[in-house]
Short mmCIF file of C-alpha atoms in Angstrom, two decimals:
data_model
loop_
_atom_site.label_atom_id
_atom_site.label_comp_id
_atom_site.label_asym_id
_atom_site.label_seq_id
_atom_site.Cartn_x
_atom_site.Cartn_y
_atom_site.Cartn_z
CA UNK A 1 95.69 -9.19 -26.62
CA UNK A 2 94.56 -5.58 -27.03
CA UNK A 3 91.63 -4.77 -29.07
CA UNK A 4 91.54 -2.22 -31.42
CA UNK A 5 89.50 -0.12 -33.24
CA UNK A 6 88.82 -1.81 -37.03
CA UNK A 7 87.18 -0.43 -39.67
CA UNK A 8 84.68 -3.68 -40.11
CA UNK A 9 83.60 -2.59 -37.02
CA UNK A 10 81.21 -0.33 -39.40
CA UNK A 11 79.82 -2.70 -41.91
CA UNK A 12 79.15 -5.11 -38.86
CA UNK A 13 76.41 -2.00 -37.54
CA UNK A 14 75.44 -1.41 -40.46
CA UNK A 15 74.33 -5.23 -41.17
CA UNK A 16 72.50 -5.20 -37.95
CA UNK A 17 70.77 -1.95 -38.54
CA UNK A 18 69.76 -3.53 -42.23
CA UNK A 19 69.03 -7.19 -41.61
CA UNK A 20 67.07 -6.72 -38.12
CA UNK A 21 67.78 -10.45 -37.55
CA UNK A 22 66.52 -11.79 -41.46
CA UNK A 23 70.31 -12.70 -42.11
CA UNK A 24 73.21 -14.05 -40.60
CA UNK A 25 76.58 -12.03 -40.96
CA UNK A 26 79.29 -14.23 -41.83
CA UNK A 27 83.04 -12.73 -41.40
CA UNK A 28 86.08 -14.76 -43.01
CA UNK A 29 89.30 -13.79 -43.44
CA UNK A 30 92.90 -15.32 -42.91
CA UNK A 31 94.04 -17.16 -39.75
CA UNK A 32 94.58 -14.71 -37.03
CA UNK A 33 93.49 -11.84 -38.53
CA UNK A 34 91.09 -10.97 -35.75
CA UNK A 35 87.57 -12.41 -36.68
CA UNK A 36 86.55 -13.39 -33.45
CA UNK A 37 87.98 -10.33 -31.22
CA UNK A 38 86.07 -7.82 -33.91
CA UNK A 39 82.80 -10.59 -33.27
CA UNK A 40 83.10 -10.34 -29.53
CA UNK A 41 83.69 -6.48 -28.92
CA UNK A 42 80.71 -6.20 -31.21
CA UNK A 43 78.63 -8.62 -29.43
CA UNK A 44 79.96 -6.87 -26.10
CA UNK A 45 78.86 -3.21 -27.23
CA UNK A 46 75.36 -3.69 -28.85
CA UNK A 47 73.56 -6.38 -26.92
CA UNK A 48 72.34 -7.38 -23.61
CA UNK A 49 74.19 -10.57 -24.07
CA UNK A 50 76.14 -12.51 -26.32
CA UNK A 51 77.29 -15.99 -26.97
CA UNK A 52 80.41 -17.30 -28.16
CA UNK A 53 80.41 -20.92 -29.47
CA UNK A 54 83.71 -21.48 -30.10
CA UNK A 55 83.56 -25.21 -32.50
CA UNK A 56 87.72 -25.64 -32.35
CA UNK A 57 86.81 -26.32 -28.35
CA UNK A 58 83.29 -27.30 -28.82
CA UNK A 59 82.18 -30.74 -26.62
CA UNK A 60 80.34 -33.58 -28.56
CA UNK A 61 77.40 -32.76 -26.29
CA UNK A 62 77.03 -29.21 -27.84
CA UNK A 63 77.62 -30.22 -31.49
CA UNK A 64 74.96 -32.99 -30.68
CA UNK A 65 72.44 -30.20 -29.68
CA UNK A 66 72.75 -28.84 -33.13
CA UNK A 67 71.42 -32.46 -34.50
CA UNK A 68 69.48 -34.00 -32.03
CA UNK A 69 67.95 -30.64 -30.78
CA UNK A 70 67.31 -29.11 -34.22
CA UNK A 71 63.77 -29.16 -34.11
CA UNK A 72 63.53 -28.30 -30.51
CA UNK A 73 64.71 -24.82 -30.61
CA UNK A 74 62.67 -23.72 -27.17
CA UNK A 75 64.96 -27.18 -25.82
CA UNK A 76 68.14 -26.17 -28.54
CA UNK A 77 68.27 -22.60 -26.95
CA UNK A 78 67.92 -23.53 -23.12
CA UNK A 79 70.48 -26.39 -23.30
CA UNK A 80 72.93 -23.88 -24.92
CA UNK A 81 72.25 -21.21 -22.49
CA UNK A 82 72.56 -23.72 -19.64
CA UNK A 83 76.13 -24.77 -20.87
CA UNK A 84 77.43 -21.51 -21.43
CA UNK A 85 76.19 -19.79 -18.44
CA UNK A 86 74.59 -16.97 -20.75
CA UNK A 87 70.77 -15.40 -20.37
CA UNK A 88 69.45 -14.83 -23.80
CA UNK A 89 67.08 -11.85 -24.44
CA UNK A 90 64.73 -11.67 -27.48
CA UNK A 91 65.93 -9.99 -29.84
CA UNK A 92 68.65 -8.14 -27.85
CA UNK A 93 71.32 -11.38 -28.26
CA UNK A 94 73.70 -12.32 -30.06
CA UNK A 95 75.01 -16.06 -30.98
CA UNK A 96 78.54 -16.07 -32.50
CA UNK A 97 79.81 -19.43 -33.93
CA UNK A 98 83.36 -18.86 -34.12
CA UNK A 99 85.45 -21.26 -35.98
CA UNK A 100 82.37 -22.49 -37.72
CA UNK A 101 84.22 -24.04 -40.28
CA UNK A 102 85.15 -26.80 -38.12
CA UNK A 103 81.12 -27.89 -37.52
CA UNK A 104 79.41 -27.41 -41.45
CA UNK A 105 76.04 -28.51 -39.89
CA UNK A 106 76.42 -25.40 -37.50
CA UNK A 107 76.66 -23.23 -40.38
CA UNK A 108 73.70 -25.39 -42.27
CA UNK A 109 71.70 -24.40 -39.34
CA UNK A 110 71.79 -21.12 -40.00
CA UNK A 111 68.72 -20.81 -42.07
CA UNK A 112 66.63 -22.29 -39.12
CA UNK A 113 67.75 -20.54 -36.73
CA UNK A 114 67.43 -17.11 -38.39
CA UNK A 115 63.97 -18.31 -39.46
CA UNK A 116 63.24 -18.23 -35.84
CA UNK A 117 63.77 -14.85 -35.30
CA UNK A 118 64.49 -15.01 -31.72
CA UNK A 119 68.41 -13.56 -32.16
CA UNK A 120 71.17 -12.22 -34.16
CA UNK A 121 73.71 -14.53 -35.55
CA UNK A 122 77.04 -13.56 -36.52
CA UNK A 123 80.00 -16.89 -38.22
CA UNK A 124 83.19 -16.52 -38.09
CA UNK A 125 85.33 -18.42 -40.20
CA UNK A 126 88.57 -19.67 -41.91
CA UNK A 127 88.88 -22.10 -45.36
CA UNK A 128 85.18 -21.84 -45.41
CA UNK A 129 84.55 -22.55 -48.85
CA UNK A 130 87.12 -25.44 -49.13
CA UNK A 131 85.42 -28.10 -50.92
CA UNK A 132 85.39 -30.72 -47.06
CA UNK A 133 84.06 -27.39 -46.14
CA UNK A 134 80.72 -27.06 -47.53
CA UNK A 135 80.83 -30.61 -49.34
CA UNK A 136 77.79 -31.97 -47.27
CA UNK A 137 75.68 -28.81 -46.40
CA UNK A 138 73.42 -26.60 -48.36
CA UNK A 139 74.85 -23.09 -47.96
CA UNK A 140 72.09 -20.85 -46.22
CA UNK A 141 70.76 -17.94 -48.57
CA UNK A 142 70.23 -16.10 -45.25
CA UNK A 143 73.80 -15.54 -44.80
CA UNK A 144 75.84 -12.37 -45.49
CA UNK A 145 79.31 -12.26 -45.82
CA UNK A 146 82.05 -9.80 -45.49
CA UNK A 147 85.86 -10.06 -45.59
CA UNK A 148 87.97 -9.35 -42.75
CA UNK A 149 92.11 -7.96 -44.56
CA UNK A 150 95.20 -7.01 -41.88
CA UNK A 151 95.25 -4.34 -40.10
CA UNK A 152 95.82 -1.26 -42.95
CA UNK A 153 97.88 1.67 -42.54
CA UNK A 154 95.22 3.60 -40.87
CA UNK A 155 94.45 1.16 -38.56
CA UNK A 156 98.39 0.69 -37.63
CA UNK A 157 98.32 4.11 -36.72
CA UNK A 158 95.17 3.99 -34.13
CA UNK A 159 96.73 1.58 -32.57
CA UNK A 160 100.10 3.46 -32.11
CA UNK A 161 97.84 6.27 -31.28
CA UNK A 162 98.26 8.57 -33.92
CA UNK A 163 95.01 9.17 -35.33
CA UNK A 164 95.74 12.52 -35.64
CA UNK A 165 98.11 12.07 -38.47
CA UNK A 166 95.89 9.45 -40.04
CA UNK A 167 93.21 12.06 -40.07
CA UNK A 168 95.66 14.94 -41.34
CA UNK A 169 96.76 12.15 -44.40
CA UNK A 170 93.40 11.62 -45.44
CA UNK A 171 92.89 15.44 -45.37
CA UNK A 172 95.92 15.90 -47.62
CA UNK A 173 95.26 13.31 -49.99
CA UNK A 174 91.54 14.84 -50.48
CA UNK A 175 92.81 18.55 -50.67
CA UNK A 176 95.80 17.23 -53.23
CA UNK A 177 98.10 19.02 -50.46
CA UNK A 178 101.44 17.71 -49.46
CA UNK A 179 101.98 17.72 -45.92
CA UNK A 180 104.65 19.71 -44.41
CA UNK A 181 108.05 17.90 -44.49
CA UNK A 182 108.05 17.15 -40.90
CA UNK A 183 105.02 15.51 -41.04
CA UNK A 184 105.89 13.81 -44.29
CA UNK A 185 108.91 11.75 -42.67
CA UNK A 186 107.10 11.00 -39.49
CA UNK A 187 104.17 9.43 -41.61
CA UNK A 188 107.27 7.87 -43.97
CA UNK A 189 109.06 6.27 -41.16
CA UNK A 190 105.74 4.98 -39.19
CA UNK A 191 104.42 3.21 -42.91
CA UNK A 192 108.03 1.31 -42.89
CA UNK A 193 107.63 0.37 -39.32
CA UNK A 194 103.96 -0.72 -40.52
CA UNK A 195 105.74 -2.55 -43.98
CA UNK A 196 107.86 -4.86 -41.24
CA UNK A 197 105.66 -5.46 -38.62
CA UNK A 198 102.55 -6.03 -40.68
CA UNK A 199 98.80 -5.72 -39.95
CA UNK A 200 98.28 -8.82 -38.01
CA UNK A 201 96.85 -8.20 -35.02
CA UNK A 202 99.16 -10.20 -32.85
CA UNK A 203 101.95 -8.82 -34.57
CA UNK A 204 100.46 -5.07 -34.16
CA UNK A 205 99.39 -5.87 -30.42
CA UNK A 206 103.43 -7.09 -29.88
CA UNK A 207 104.24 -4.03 -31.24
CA UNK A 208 102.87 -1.74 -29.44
CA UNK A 209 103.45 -3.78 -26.33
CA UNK A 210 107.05 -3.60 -26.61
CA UNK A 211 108.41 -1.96 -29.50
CA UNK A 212 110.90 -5.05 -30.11
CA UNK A 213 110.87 -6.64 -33.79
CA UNK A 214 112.27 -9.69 -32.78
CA UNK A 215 109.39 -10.71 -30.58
CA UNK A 216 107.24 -9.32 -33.32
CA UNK A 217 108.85 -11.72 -35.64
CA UNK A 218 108.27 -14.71 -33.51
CA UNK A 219 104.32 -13.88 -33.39
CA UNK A 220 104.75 -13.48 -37.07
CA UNK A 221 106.62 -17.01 -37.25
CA UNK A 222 104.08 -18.51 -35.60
CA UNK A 223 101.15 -17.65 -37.86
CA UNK A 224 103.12 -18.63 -40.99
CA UNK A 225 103.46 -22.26 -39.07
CA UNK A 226 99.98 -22.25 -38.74
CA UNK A 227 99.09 -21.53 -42.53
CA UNK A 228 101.46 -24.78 -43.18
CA UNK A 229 99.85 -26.59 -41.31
CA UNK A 230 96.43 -25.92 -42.89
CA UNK A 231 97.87 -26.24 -46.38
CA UNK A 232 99.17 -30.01 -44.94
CA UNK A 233 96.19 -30.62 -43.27
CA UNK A 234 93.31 -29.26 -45.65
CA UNK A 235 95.62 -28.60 -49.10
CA UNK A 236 94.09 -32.35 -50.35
CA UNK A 237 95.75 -33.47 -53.36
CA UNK A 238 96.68 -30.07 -54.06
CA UNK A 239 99.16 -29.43 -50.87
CA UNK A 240 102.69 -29.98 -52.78
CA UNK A 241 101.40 -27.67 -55.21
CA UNK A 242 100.37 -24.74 -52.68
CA UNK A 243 103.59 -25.55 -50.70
CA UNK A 244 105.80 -25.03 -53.72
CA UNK A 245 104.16 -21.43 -54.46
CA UNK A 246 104.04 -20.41 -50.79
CA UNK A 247 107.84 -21.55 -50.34
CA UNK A 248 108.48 -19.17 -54.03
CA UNK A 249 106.28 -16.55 -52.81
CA UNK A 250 109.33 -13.93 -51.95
CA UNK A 251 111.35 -15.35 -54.46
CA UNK A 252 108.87 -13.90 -57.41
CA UNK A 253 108.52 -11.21 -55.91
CA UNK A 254 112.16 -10.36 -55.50
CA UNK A 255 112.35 -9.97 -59.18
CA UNK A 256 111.61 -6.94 -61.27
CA UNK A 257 108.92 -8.07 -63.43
CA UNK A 258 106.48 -9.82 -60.28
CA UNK A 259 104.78 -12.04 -62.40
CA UNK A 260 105.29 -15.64 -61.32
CA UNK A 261 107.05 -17.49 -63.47
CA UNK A 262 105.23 -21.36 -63.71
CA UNK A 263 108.74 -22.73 -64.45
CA UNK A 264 110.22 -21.92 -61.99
CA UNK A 265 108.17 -25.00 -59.71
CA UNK A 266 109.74 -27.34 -62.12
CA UNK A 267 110.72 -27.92 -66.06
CA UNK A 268 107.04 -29.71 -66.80
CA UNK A 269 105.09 -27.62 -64.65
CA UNK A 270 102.16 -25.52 -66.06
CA UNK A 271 100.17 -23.04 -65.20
CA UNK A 272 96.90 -24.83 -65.19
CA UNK A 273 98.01 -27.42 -63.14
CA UNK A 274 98.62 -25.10 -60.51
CA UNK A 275 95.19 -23.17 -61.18
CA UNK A 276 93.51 -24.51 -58.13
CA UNK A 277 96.52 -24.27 -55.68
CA UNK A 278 96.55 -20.40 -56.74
CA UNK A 279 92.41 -20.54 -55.49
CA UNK A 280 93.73 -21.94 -53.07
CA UNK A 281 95.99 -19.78 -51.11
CA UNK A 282 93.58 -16.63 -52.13
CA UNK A 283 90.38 -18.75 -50.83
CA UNK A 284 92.07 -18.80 -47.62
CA UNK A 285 93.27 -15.05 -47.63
CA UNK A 286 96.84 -16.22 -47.28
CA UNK A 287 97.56 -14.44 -50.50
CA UNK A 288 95.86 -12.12 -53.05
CA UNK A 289 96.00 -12.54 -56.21
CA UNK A 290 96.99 -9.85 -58.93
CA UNK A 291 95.53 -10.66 -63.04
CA UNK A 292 96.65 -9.05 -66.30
CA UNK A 293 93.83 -7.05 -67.94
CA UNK A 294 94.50 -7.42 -71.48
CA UNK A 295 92.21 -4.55 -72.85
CA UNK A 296 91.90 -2.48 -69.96
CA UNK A 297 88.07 -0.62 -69.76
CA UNK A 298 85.94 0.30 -66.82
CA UNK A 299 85.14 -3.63 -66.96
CA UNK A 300 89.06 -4.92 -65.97
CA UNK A 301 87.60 -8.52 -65.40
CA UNK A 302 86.47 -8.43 -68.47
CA UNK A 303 90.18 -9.34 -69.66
CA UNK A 304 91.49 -11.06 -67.58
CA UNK A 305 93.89 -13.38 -67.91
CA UNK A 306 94.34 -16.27 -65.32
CA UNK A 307 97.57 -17.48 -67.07
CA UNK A 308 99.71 -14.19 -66.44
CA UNK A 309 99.37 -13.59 -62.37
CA UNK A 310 101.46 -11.59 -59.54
CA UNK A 311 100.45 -13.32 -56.21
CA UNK A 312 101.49 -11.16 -53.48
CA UNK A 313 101.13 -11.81 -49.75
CA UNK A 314 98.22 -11.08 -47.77
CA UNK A 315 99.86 -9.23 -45.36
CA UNK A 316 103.25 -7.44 -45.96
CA UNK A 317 104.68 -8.19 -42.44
CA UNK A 318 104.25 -11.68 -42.98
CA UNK A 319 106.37 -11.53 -46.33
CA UNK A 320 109.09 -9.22 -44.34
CA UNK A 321 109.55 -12.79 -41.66
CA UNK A 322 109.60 -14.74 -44.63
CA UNK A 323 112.34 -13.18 -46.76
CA UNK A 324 114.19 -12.84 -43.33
CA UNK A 325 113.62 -16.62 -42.22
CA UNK A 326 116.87 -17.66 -43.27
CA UNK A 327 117.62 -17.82 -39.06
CA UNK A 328 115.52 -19.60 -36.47
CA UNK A 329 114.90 -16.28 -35.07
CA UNK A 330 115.36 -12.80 -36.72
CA UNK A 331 116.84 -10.29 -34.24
CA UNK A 332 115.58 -6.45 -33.51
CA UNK A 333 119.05 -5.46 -34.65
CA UNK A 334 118.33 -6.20 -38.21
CA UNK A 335 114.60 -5.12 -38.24
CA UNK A 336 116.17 -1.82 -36.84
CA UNK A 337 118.95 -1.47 -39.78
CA UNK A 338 116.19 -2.28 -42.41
CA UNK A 339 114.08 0.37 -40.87
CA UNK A 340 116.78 3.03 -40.84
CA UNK A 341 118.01 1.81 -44.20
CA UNK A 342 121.64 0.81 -43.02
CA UNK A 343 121.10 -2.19 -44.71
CA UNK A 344 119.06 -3.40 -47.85
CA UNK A 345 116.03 -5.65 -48.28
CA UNK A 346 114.20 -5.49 -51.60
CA UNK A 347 112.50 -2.74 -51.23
CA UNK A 348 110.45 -2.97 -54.35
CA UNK A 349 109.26 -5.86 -53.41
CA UNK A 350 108.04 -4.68 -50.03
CA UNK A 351 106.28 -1.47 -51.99
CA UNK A 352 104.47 -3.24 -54.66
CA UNK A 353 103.32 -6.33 -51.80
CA UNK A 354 102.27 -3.56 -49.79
CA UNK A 355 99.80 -1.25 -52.29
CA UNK A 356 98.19 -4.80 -53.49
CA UNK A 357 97.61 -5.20 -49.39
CA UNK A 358 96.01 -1.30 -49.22
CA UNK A 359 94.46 -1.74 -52.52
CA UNK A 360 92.77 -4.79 -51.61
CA UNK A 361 92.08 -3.91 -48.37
CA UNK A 362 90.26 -0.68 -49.67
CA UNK A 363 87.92 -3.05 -51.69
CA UNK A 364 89.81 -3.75 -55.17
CA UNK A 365 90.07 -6.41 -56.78
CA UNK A 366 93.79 -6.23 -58.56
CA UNK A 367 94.55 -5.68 -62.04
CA UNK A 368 97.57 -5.22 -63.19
CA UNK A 369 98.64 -4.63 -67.33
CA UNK A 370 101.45 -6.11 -69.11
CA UNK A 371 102.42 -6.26 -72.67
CA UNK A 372 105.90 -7.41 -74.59
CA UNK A 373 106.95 -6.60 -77.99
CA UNK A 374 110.00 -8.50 -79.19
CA UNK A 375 110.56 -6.26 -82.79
CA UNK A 376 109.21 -3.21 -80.84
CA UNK A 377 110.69 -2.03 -77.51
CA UNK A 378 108.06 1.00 -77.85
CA UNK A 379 104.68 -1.51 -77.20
CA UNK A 380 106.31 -2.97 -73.91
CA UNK A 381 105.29 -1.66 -70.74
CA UNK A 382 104.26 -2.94 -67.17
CA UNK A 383 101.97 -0.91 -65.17
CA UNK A 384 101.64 -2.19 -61.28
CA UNK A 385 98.02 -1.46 -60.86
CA UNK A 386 95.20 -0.48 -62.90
CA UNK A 387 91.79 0.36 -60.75
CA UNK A 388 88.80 1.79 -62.07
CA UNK A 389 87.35 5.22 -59.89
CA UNK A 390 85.48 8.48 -61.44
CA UNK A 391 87.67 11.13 -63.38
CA UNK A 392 86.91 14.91 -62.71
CA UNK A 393 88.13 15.50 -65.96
CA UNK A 394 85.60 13.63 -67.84
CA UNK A 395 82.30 14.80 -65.86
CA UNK A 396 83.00 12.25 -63.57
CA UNK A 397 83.14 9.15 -65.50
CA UNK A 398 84.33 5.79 -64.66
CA UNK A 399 88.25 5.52 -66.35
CA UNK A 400 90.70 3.49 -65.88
CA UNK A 401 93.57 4.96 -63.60
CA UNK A 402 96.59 3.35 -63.70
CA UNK A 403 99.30 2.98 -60.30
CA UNK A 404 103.39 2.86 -60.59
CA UNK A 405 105.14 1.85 -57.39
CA UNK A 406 108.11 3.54 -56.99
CA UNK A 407 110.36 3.10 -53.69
CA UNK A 408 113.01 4.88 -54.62
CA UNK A 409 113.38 8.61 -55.25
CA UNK A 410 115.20 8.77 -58.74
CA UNK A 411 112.17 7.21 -61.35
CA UNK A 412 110.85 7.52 -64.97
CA UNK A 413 107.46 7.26 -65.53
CA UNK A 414 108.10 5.46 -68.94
CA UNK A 415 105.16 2.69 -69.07
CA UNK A 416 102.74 5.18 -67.16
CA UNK A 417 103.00 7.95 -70.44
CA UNK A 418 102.71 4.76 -72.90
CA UNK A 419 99.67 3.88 -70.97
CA UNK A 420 98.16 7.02 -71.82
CA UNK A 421 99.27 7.20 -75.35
CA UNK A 422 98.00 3.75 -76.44
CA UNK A 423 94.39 3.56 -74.14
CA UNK A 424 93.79 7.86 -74.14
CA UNK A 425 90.38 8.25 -73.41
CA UNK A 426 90.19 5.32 -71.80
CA UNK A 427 92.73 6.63 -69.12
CA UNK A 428 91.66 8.67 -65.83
CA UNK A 429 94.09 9.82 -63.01
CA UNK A 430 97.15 8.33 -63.19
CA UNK A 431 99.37 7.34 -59.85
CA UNK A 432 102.69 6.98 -58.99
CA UNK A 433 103.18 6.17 -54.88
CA UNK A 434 106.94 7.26 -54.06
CA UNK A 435 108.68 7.60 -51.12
CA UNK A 436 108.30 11.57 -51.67
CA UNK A 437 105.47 14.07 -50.63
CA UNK A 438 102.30 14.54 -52.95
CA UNK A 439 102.25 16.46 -56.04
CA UNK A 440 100.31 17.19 -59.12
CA UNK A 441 101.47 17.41 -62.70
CA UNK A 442 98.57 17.90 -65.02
CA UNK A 443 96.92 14.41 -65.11
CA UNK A 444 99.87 12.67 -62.84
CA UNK A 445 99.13 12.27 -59.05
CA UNK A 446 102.07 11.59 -57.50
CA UNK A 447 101.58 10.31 -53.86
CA UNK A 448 103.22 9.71 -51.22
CA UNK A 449 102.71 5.40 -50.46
CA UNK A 450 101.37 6.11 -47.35
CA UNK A 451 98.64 7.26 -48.84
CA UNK A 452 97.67 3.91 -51.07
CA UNK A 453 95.25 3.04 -48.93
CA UNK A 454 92.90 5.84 -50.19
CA UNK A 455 92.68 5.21 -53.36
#
């Protein structure tokens, strides 16, 4: 599989600039979603040498090094070294445990061996915190960790080799300058392509290979079969209840109000009883998770609530195979007539699934706002996003900016103007991402989607 060029790639230097070798870097993320190929070209590019201990292929003999050997690291390192045919340099080597997941006691290790000094250490992982996980370790302090999303829309584009555009988007969206139409439905048709292929690497890789969406769709297919497996294998007592959401996921989604409705599992279910599959699914990156702030301020967590929740897919291609798994196999044909809009898929759901993707992606935690007024239409409104960023216009204060998703081109900005009425000074930039080029109106940003990712 190609590699290509991520945008972790930058907080993995900087961690090795910062920690010179006093922590461990741990990366998680979902299944597939490149951990060890960002580990390795890292490893590859900044050190003499670098080892990849892979635990899902592991022998018993090396996992018994990291017990019997444990306080023989002078015997630990040269029986490692031996096995995988690599010279270690002080100091100028790396040790990645890939999969590390799969061996706790590796992980456990971890303060040891960075207590040595001798070399780097970066974990990769999947489910790490899962309760079999960590159950009979003590988590090393010396560990750092970072999260590893899909591929975003920037990234799509190096890969197609357009960084050119991505650079001229970015350069647009900072300027508040629409590009010129030409440009504007080249960057529109290359973020659908991006909306049904995904950012899976695999996926993207296929893509670019050989431009056909049906073999794109059986990478895709192939991943989702490997997150039900986990959720039968490690879902514990949980795994009918994280099957039942996973199965719903396009279904809630589909509707116009994404909130998922707890009923919809069954009569008697409630929402606390599926709590933990919810943690679940977003604890192993399969989805993320979107919470109503009640009282929106610059502290959204603040209200929360955990009872009213969107949960979007992790990665937007993904969703696109499921909503089109009604087939064993989804041909190019129909990718092609979604992507030229001869046919129609839910498009809103693919635009809102997509900004929580970006969003998230760009660092945000997601927030959305809700509120429902039976005797008075004029309190309801639903506002997609709400993220928290300085305003110009208030001497560059944190506010509260809240995000419509529009995908088509005839809208109202209803809820958006009651959000400003009702929270005022509360209230920064406000966003609407539409299919159409950028413009301002006073304290309205309206943005093209392809631009979500900068926010």
């Amino acid at each position: 599989m190609e590699t290509f060029e991520r945008k972790a790639y930058e907080k993995l230097a900087s961690w090795k600039d910062s920690s010179q070798g006093s922590t461990a870097l741990l990366i998680e993320g979902a299944r597939r979603v490149g951990k060890s190929t960002i580990a390795e070209e890292f490893g590859r590019r900044n050190y003499a040498s670098y080892m990849l201990v892979d635990f899902s292929k592991a022998p018993d003999d090396v996992l018994g090094y990291f017990v019997d050997l444990r306080n023989d690291l002078d015997a630990f390192f040269m029986y490692l070294s031996s096995f995988y045919g690599v010279e270690l340099h002080r100091r100028d080597s790396l040790i990645i445990f890939d999969e590390v997941q799969l061996y706790p006691k590796a992980r456990e290790a971890i303060k040891q061996l960075v207590a040595d000094g001798r070399y780097d250490y970066i974990e990769t992982g999947s489910l790490v915190s899962i309760r079999e996980n960590v159950k009979d370790i003590l988590i090393p302090s010396e560990e750092e960790s970072i999260r590893l999303n899909p591929m975003d829309f920037d990234e799509f584009l190096w890969a197609l080799g357009e960084k050119p555009l991505s650079t001229l988007i970015a350069d647009s969206f900072k300027k508040r300058r629409p590009l010129p139409d030409s440009l504007h439905r080249k960057a529109m048709r290359l973020f659908r392509e991006y909306m049904l292929v995904g950012g899976m690497p695999q996926a993207v890789s296929k893509y670019v290979e050989t431009h056909d969406f049906s073999k794109v769709d059986n990478v895709k297919r192939n991943i989702l079969r490997l997150y039900r497996q986990d959720i039968s294998k490690h879902g514990g007592s949980d795994r009918i209840r994280i099957t039942r959401i996973f199965d719903n996921l396009v279904g809630q989604l589909s509707k116009k109000e994404k909130k998922f409705n707890i009923t919809s599992l069954g009569k008697e279910a409630k929402t606390r009883d599926y709590e933990d599959a919810f943690f679940w699914l977003s604890d192993a990156f399969i989805t993320n998770d979107c919470f109503n702030s009640t009282d929106p301020s610059v502290g959204l967590s603040i209200s929360e609530d955990h009872s009213t929740v969107k949960c979007y897919a992790a990665d937007t291609g993904l969703l696109t195979t499921l909503a089109l798994a009604d087939s064993e196999q989804t041909g190019s044909n129909l990718y092609r007539d979604i992507l030229l809009e001869r046919i129609e898929i839910n498009e809103g759901m693919l635009a809102e699934n997509v900004v929580a993707q970006l969003l998230r992606a760009n660092g945000h935690r997601l927030f959305f706002y809700s509120r429902s007024d039976r005797d008075d239409p004029s309190n309801r409104m639903e506002i997609d996003f709400l993220i928290v960023e300085p305003y110009e216009n208030a001497a560059m204060k944190y506010r509260v900016s809240p995000i419509e998703v529009k995908s088509s081109k005839r809208y109202r900005t209803v809820s958006l103007d009651k959000f400003k009425a009702k929270f005022d000074k509360k209230v920064g930039t406000r966003y609407v991402l539409h299919p159409k080029p950028l413009v301002v109106e006073n304290d309205v940003v309206k943005l093209p989607i392809y631009m979500a990712g900068l926010l």
